[in-house]
Structures are given as C-alpha cells and as structure tokens.
mmCIF file of C-alpha atoms in Angstrom:
data_model
loop_
_atom_site.group_PDB
_atom_site.id
_atom_site.type_symbol
_atom_site.label_atom_id
_atom_site.label_comp_id
_atom_site.label_asym_id
_atom_site.label_seq_id
_atom_site.Cartn_x
_atom_site.Cartn_y
_atom_site.Cartn_z
ATOM 1 C CA MET A 83 149.343 116.997 80.731
ATOM 2 C CA ALA A 84 146.275 114.775 81.198
ATOM 3 C CA ALA A 85 146.204 111.936 83.580
ATOM 4 C CA LYS A 86 145.933 108.568 81.742
ATOM 5 C CA GLY A 87 144.031 105.486 82.770
ATOM 6 C CA LEU A 88 142.739 102.027 81.541
ATOM 7 C CA LEU A 89 139.127 101.368 81.033
ATOM 8 C CA VAL A 90 138.003 97.744 81.295
ATOM 9 C CA ASP A 91 134.695 96.485 79.769
ATOM 10 C CA TYR A 92 134.364 93.467 81.556
ATOM 11 C CA GLU A 93 130.995 92.513 79.850
ATOM 12 C CA TRP A 94 133.155 91.494 76.864
ATOM 13 C CA CYS A 95 136.146 89.980 78.523
ATOM 14 C CA SER A 96 136.297 86.389 77.213
ATOM 15 C CA GLY A 97 138.839 85.249 79.837
ATOM 16 C CA CYS A 98 141.582 84.374 77.306
ATOM 17 C CA HIS A 99 144.312 85.680 79.526
ATOM 18 C CA THR A 100 146.239 87.239 76.515
ATOM 19 C CA CYS A 101 146.398 90.469 78.482
ATOM 20 C CA GLU A 102 148.205 88.705 81.396
ATOM 21 C CA VAL A 103 150.508 86.875 79.080
ATOM 22 C CA ALA A 104 151.516 89.990 77.054
ATOM 23 C CA CYS A 105 152.172 91.874 80.330
ATOM 24 C CA GLN A 106 154.316 89.143 81.796
ATOM 25 C CA ILE A 107 156.551 88.998 78.535
ATOM 26 C CA GLU A 108 156.670 92.726 78.133
ATOM 27 C CA HIS A 109 157.965 93.250 81.824
ATOM 28 C CA GLY A 110 159.746 90.049 82.331
ATOM 29 C CA TYR A 111 157.618 89.130 85.222
ATOM 30 C CA PRO A 112 157.830 85.526 86.667
ATOM 31 C CA THR A 113 154.861 83.279 86.002
ATOM 32 C CA ASP A 114 153.221 83.946 89.291
ATOM 33 C CA GLN A 115 153.328 87.797 88.909
ATOM 34 C CA TRP A 116 151.255 90.048 86.659
ATOM 35 C CA GLY A 117 150.679 93.740 85.913
ATOM 36 C CA ILE A 118 147.288 92.603 84.940
ATOM 37 C CA LYS A 119 145.255 89.573 86.259
ATOM 38 C CA VAL A 120 142.047 88.063 84.928
ATOM 39 C CA CYS A 121 139.839 87.107 87.685
ATOM 40 C CA GLU A 122 136.764 84.554 87.228
ATOM 41 C CA VAL A 123 133.579 85.522 88.877
ATOM 42 C CA GLY A 124 131.049 82.578 89.137
ATOM 43 C CA PRO A 125 129.273 80.674 87.759
ATOM 44 C CA TRP A 126 126.347 80.663 90.260
ATOM 45 C CA GLN A 127 122.560 81.056 89.695
ATOM 46 C CA TYR A 128 120.891 83.970 91.441
ATOM 47 C CA ALA A 129 117.451 83.911 89.814
ATOM 48 C CA GLU A 130 115.377 81.392 87.908
ATOM 49 C CA LYS A 131 116.923 82.006 84.580
ATOM 50 C CA LYS A 132 119.855 84.336 85.445
ATOM 51 C CA TRP A 133 123.465 83.362 86.057
ATOM 52 C CA GLN A 134 126.488 85.338 87.183
ATOM 53 C CA TYR A 135 129.517 84.336 85.011
ATOM 54 C CA ALA A 136 132.045 86.866 84.160
ATOM 55 C CA TYR A 137 135.874 87.469 83.808
ATOM 56 C CA LEU A 138 137.321 90.707 85.194
ATOM 57 C CA PRO A 139 140.800 92.001 84.201
ATOM 58 C CA VAL A 140 142.265 93.743 87.123
ATOM 59 C CA PRO A 141 145.490 95.822 87.119
ATOM 60 C CA THR A 142 147.839 95.093 89.962
ATOM 61 C CA ASP A 143 150.100 97.323 91.798
ATOM 62 C CA GLN A 144 152.772 96.180 89.384
ATOM 63 C CA CYS A 145 150.981 98.040 86.486
ATOM 64 C CA ASP A 146 152.631 101.282 85.266
ATOM 65 C CA LEU A 147 150.474 101.455 82.256
ATOM 66 C CA CYS A 148 153.414 100.263 80.249
ATOM 67 C CA ALA A 149 155.089 103.646 80.669
ATOM 68 C CA SER A 150 158.092 102.852 78.389
ATOM 69 C CA ARG A 151 155.810 101.685 75.620
ATOM 70 C CA VAL A 152 153.632 104.765 75.972
ATOM 71 C CA GLU A 153 156.702 107.163 75.874
ATOM 72 C CA ARG A 154 157.502 105.526 72.415
ATOM 73 C CA GLY A 155 153.943 106.341 71.126
ATOM 74 C CA HIS A 156 152.448 102.883 71.720
ATOM 75 C CA VAL A 157 149.388 101.811 73.829
ATOM 76 C CA PRO A 158 149.872 99.458 76.875
ATOM 77 C CA THR A 159 150.687 95.890 75.870
ATOM 78 C CA CYS A 160 147.504 94.691 77.432
ATOM 79 C CA VAL A 161 145.412 96.902 75.429
ATOM 80 C CA LYS A 162 147.326 95.934 72.195
ATOM 81 C CA HIS A 163 146.949 92.202 72.681
ATOM 82 C CA CYS A 164 143.268 91.926 73.972
ATOM 83 C CA GLN A 165 141.539 89.691 71.715
ATOM 84 C CA ALA A 166 138.062 90.923 72.926
ATOM 85 C CA GLN A 167 139.026 94.562 72.615
ATOM 86 C CA CYS A 168 137.629 95.245 75.963
ATOM 87 C CA LEU A 169 140.608 97.271 77.206
ATOM 88 C CA GLN A 170 141.020 101.080 76.376
ATOM 89 C CA TYR A 171 143.761 103.382 77.252
ATOM 90 C CA GLY A 172 143.481 106.982 77.206
ATOM 91 C CA ASP A 173 142.855 110.429 79.105
ATOM 92 C CA LEU A 174 140.977 109.798 82.310
ATOM 93 C CA GLU A 175 138.620 112.662 81.172
ATOM 94 C CA GLU A 176 137.644 110.834 78.003
ATOM 95 C CA LEU A 177 137.490 107.464 79.447
ATOM 96 C CA SER A 178 135.261 108.785 82.365
ATOM 97 C CA LYS A 179 132.710 109.774 79.766
ATOM 98 C CA GLU A 180 132.821 106.259 78.330
ATOM 99 C CA LEU A 181 132.437 104.769 81.916
ATOM 100 C CA ALA A 182 129.189 106.811 82.338
ATOM 101 C CA ARG A 183 127.789 105.466 79.072
ATOM 102 C CA LYS A 184 127.249 101.882 80.087
ATOM 103 C CA PRO A 185 127.492 99.473 82.988
ATOM 104 C CA LYS A 186 129.906 96.662 83.693
ATOM 105 C CA GLN A 187 133.043 98.772 83.137
ATOM 106 C CA MET A 188 135.827 99.865 85.506
ATOM 107 C CA LEU A 189 138.354 102.507 85.187
ATOM 108 C CA PHE A 190 142.006 102.175 86.392
ATOM 109 C CA SER A 191 143.694 105.385 87.267
ATOM 110 C CA GLY A 192 147.451 105.013 86.649
ATOM 111 C CA SER A 193 150.006 107.131 88.419
ATOM 112 C CA GLN A 194 151.682 107.981 85.132
ATOM 113 C CA SER A 195 150.989 111.092 83.017
ATOM 114 C CA GLU A 196 152.179 111.837 79.650
#
C-alpha cells in the first residue's frame, strides 16, 4: 500500500481560506483550530521591481488527510474545495515527481496509508 500525501502549489494559492473552512466543518473543529491553515507571507519589496507576497496552505498536526473521507473513496475536503486547485492528493511517489517539476511547491506526508 502506497503512502499518501498532499502537494501544495503555493504559487497559485489565492488566500481564499476555503480549505481552512472546509476542514473545520468536516472535522467539527472550533474556529481557532484547523487541520490546514493558510499563512500570509509578505508583502515586502526585496529588489527594485520585485515583491514577496504569497499565501501558503500549511497542514497542521490535526491533519489526518481526511482518513474517513479517503476510506469512502473521496479526496480530502481541502483538495475538493480548493478554488485555486493548488492542492493535490495522491501517492507520495507520484507527488514527488510533480514536486521536482517546478518550484514553489511543498509536499506534506501524512501518516495514513491506503
């Protein structure tokens, strides 16, 4: 059974927080807890015409990659509801190939396996 993970392409995250809200609703978390949290980086200028400004969805220790949803054949709720489609769920081996393809991505390895 292949290990599963979550690939986050933060180049395209719009900071809409839909993944956070969907996660809170799916798991019944209080409003101050998340399985995934969108962090804002910047804005700041670091060169004459270059700025750092990004959003980064970060899975927390409470993320179980929606184990109960996945057992029923669905993707994690954050992936389903991501409006920017910057979250992917799948086998770590396959996601690692995608990670190597371009910068500004991160791979979250969950403890669950299928």
